[in-house]
Amino acid sequence: MAKRPVSRWKPAKLKREETPLVVYLSAFLLGIVAYFVVGELVLGSRPHPVHWLAGLAGAVLGVPMGWLWYRWRGDVI
């Protein structure tokens, strides 16, 4: 009986990297700024959940901005 050829190709292991600190910082800071500026100053007379939505929208916007910063400038540490 002949031996079957064995493939020596091994799938490359994915190198898992953690999310850079600048992404977390930009999401946090933009969320806080959006909460205070938009939520408190602009929408001060609206119900409180609108303030939370403003902070959440700022944090969601901060994530891609943090990735762009990391791509252009690198991490903050």
Tab-separated table of N, CA and C in Angstrom:
chain	number	residue	atom	x	y	z
A	1	MET	N	0.822	-1.169	0.000
A	1	MET	CA	0.000	0.000	0.000
A	1	MET	C	0.877	1.247	0.000
A	2	ALA	N	0.517	2.178	-0.829
A	2	ALA	CA	1.283	3.420	-0.924
A	2	ALA	C	0.805	4.410	0.135
A	3	LYS	N	1.737	5.166	0.625
A	3	LYS	CA	1.370	6.195	1.603
A	3	LYS	C	0.707	7.361	0.885
A	4	ARG	N	-0.277	7.932	1.539
A	4	ARG	CA	-0.914	9.133	0.991
A	4	ARG	C	-0.038	10.330	1.290
A	5	PRO	N	0.083	11.227	0.328
A	5	PRO	CA	0.882	12.427	0.609
A	5	PRO	C	0.196	13.282	1.681
A	6	VAL	N	0.989	13.738	2.592
A	6	VAL	CA	0.473	14.565	3.684
A	6	VAL	C	0.821	16.013	3.384
A	7	SER	N	-0.177	16.837	3.494
A	7	SER	CA	0.053	18.261	3.272
A	7	SER	C	0.845	18.832	4.447
A	8	ARG	N	1.896	19.532	4.160
A	8	ARG	CA	2.702	20.137	5.215
A	8	ARG	C	2.253	21.575	5.498
A	9	TRP	N	1.243	22.001	4.799
A	9	TRP	CA	0.726	23.356	4.985
A	9	TRP	C	-0.084	23.407	6.268
A	10	LYS	N	0.259	24.333	7.123
A	10	LYS	CA	-0.487	24.530	8.360
A	10	LYS	C	-1.149	25.896	8.284
A	11	PRO	N	-2.396	25.977	8.682
A	11	PRO	CA	-3.048	27.291	8.650
A	11	PRO	C	-2.352	28.257	9.604
A	12	ALA	N	-2.221	29.456	9.163
A	12	ALA	CA	-1.559	30.475	9.986
A	12	ALA	C	-2.429	30.795	11.196
A	13	LYS	N	-1.797	30.856	12.338
A	13	LYS	CA	-2.540	31.214	13.539
A	13	LYS	C	-2.762	32.720	13.535
A	14	LEU	N	-3.967	33.082	13.853
A	14	LEU	CA	-4.286	34.502	13.900
A	14	LEU	C	-3.632	35.126	15.126
A	15	LYS	N	-2.957	36.205	14.898
A	15	LYS	CA	-2.354	36.929	16.010
A	15	LYS	C	-3.403	37.897	16.541
A	16	ARG	N	-3.887	37.620	17.705
A	16	ARG	CA	-4.929	38.455	18.284
A	16	ARG	C	-4.275	39.604	19.029
A	17	GLU	N	-4.663	40.772	18.659
A	17	GLU	CA	-4.141	41.956	19.323
A	17	GLU	C	-5.261	42.605	20.115
A	18	GLU	N	-4.885	43.228	21.194
A	18	GLU	CA	-5.872	43.931	21.997
A	18	GLU	C	-6.179	45.278	21.370
A	19	THR	N	-7.299	45.819	21.756
A	19	THR	CA	-7.688	47.134	21.270
A	19	THR	C	-6.756	48.175	21.878
A	20	PRO	N	-6.244	49.096	21.070
A	20	PRO	CA	-5.323	50.115	21.587
A	20	PRO	C	-6.007	51.027	22.613
A	21	LEU	N	-5.223	51.538	23.518
A	21	LEU	CA	-5.732	52.409	24.573
A	21	LEU	C	-6.356	53.677	24.009
A	22	VAL	N	-5.829	54.172	22.911
A	22	VAL	CA	-6.339	55.414	22.345
A	22	VAL	C	-7.795	55.264	21.898
A	23	VAL	N	-8.210	54.075	21.528
A	23	VAL	CA	-9.603	53.853	21.133
A	23	VAL	C	-10.511	53.977	22.348
A	24	TYR	N	-10.113	53.370	23.453
A	24	TYR	CA	-10.909	53.482	24.671
A	24	TYR	C	-10.966	54.925	25.169
A	25	LEU	N	-9.822	55.598	25.141
A	25	LEU	CA	-9.786	56.985	25.619
A	25	LEU	C	-10.647	57.903	24.765
A	26	SER	N	-10.568	57.751	23.454
A	26	SER	CA	-11.361	58.635	22.593
A	26	SER	C	-12.847	58.359	22.755
A	27	ALA	N	-13.237	57.096	22.901
A	27	ALA	CA	-14.649	56.780	23.110
A	27	ALA	C	-15.135	57.361	24.436
A	28	PHE	N	-14.341	57.210	25.486
A	28	PHE	CA	-14.726	57.726	26.796
A	28	PHE	C	-14.805	59.250	26.793
A	29	LEU	N	-13.765	59.895	26.279
A	29	LEU	CA	-13.732	61.360	26.304
A	29	LEU	C	-14.798	61.974	25.409
A	30	LEU	N	-15.007	61.405	24.224
A	30	LEU	CA	-16.046	61.942	23.348
A	30	LEU	C	-17.435	61.695	23.936
A	31	GLY	N	-17.600	60.577	24.625
A	31	GLY	CA	-18.873	60.317	25.296
A	31	GLY	C	-19.148	61.330	26.393
A	32	ILE	N	-18.132	61.643	27.195
A	32	ILE	CA	-18.292	62.635	28.268
A	32	ILE	C	-18.560	64.018	27.688
A	33	VAL	N	-17.793	64.392	26.671
A	33	VAL	CA	-17.979	65.710	26.054
A	33	VAL	C	-19.362	65.819	25.432
A	34	ALA	N	-19.796	64.784	24.733
A	34	ALA	CA	-21.127	64.818	24.122
A	34	ALA	C	-22.209	64.882	25.189
A	35	TYR	N	-22.016	64.167	26.287
A	35	TYR	CA	-22.997	64.202	27.363
A	35	TYR	C	-23.123	65.610	27.936
A	36	PHE	N	-21.997	66.246	28.216
A	36	PHE	CA	-22.064	67.571	28.824
A	36	PHE	C	-22.461	68.650	27.829
A	37	VAL	N	-21.848	68.666	26.664
A	37	VAL	CA	-22.124	69.741	25.709
A	37	VAL	C	-23.503	69.577	25.088
A	38	VAL	N	-23.749	68.424	24.498
A	38	VAL	CA	-25.034	68.225	23.814
A	38	VAL	C	-26.143	67.953	24.820
A	39	GLY	N	-25.883	67.035	25.738
A	39	GLY	CA	-26.928	66.625	26.669
A	39	GLY	C	-27.321	67.688	27.666
A	40	GLU	N	-26.374	68.387	28.220
A	40	GLU	CA	-26.686	69.365	29.264
A	40	GLU	C	-26.944	70.765	28.711
A	41	LEU	N	-26.096	71.231	27.815
A	41	LEU	CA	-26.236	72.605	27.337
A	41	LEU	C	-27.312	72.743	26.265
A	42	VAL	N	-27.296	71.859	25.284
A	42	VAL	CA	-28.236	71.990	24.166
A	42	VAL	C	-29.591	71.392	24.512
A	43	LEU	N	-29.582	70.201	25.106
A	43	LEU	CA	-30.837	69.503	25.394
A	43	LEU	C	-31.155	69.516	26.882
A	44	GLY	N	-30.872	70.593	27.558
A	44	GLY	CA	-31.054	70.669	29.003
A	44	GLY	C	-32.489	70.512	29.461
A	45	SER	N	-33.443	70.910	28.653
A	45	SER	CA	-34.840	70.831	29.068
A	45	SER	C	-35.485	69.496	28.702
A	46	ARG	N	-34.775	68.662	27.995
A	46	ARG	CA	-35.323	67.356	27.584
A	46	ARG	C	-35.196	66.338	28.724
A	47	PRO	N	-35.906	65.203	28.600
A	47	PRO	CA	-35.788	64.159	29.626
A	47	PRO	C	-34.360	63.604	29.723
A	48	HIS	N	-34.058	63.026	30.875
A	48	HIS	CA	-32.696	62.568	31.143
A	48	HIS	C	-32.203	61.473	30.192
A	49	PRO	N	-33.034	60.533	29.719
A	49	PRO	CA	-32.515	59.527	28.775
A	49	PRO	C	-31.954	60.128	27.488
A	50	VAL	N	-32.410	61.317	27.117
A	50	VAL	CA	-31.856	61.971	25.932
A	50	VAL	C	-30.397	62.346	26.193
A	51	HIS	N	-30.070	62.704	27.407
A	51	HIS	CA	-28.687	63.020	27.761
A	51	HIS	C	-27.823	61.773	27.622
A	52	TRP	N	-28.351	60.630	28.077
A	52	TRP	CA	-27.607	59.377	27.973
A	52	TRP	C	-27.392	59.002	26.517
A	53	LEU	N	-28.404	59.236	25.697
A	53	LEU	CA	-28.259	58.941	24.265
A	53	LEU	C	-27.200	59.833	23.625
A	54	ALA	N	-27.123	61.072	24.060
A	54	ALA	CA	-26.085	61.963	23.531
A	54	ALA	C	-24.698	61.450	23.920
A	55	GLY	N	-24.541	61.003	25.158
A	55	GLY	CA	-23.265	60.433	25.591
A	55	GLY	C	-22.934	59.148	24.859
A	56	LEU	N	-23.933	58.301	24.655
A	56	LEU	CA	-23.720	57.053	23.927
A	56	LEU	C	-23.352	57.317	22.472
A	57	ALA	N	-24.017	58.280	21.854
A	57	ALA	CA	-23.687	58.630	20.464
A	57	ALA	C	-22.261	59.166	20.368
A	58	GLY	N	-21.844	59.955	21.342
A	58	GLY	CA	-20.475	60.457	21.352
A	58	GLY	C	-19.464	59.342	21.520
A	59	ALA	N	-19.773	58.378	22.382
A	59	ALA	CA	-18.862	57.244	22.577
A	59	ALA	C	-18.785	56.381	21.327
A	60	VAL	N	-19.917	56.157	20.682
A	60	VAL	CA	-19.925	55.366	19.446
A	60	VAL	C	-19.147	56.088	18.355
A	61	LEU	N	-19.244	57.388	18.308
A	61	LEU	CA	-18.474	58.167	17.339
A	61	LEU	C	-16.985	58.182	17.704
A	62	GLY	N	-16.680	58.072	18.983
A	62	GLY	CA	-15.288	58.093	19.426
A	62	GLY	C	-14.496	56.851	19.057
A	63	VAL	N	-15.169	55.719	18.888
A	63	VAL	CA	-14.455	54.480	18.548
A	63	VAL	C	-13.792	54.570	17.176
A	64	PRO	N	-14.521	54.918	16.097
A	64	PRO	CA	-13.813	55.036	14.813
A	64	PRO	C	-12.787	56.165	14.803
A	65	MET	N	-13.057	57.232	15.542
A	65	MET	CA	-12.072	58.310	15.605
A	65	MET	C	-10.803	57.841	16.316
A	66	GLY	N	-10.949	57.019	17.337
A	66	GLY	CA	-9.792	56.461	18.024
A	66	GLY	C	-8.992	55.532	17.126
A	67	TRP	N	-9.692	54.735	16.322
A	67	TRP	CA	-8.981	53.855	15.386
A	67	TRP	C	-8.255	54.667	14.328
A	68	LEU	N	-8.856	55.753	13.869
A	68	LEU	CA	-8.169	56.608	12.899
A	68	LEU	C	-6.926	57.237	13.521
A	69	TRP	N	-7.049	57.696	14.748
A	69	TRP	CA	-5.892	58.261	15.452
A	69	TRP	C	-4.791	57.207	15.557
A	70	TYR	N	-5.172	55.987	15.943
A	70	TYR	CA	-4.192	54.912	16.082
A	70	TYR	C	-3.537	54.605	14.736
A	71	ARG	N	-4.302	54.661	13.683
A	71	ARG	CA	-3.766	54.369	12.348
A	71	ARG	C	-2.769	55.440	11.903
A	72	TRP	N	-3.092	56.707	12.184
A	72	TRP	CA	-2.238	57.811	11.735
A	72	TRP	C	-1.086	58.096	12.687
A	73	ARG	N	-1.348	58.116	13.977
A	73	ARG	CA	-0.370	58.579	14.961
A	73	ARG	C	0.194	57.487	15.852
A	74	GLY	N	-0.458	56.351	15.922
A	74	GLY	CA	-0.023	55.296	16.830
A	74	GLY	C	-0.732	55.414	18.169
A	75	ASP	N	-0.360	54.554	19.089
A	75	ASP	CA	-1.006	54.543	20.392
A	75	ASP	C	-0.483	55.691	21.253
A	76	VAL	N	-1.187	55.989	22.322
A	76	VAL	CA	-0.814	57.114	23.170
A	76	VAL	C	0.266	56.751	24.179
A	77	ILE	N	0.515	55.492	24.366
A	77	ILE	CA	1.553	55.071	25.323
A	77	ILE	C	2.758	54.580	24.558
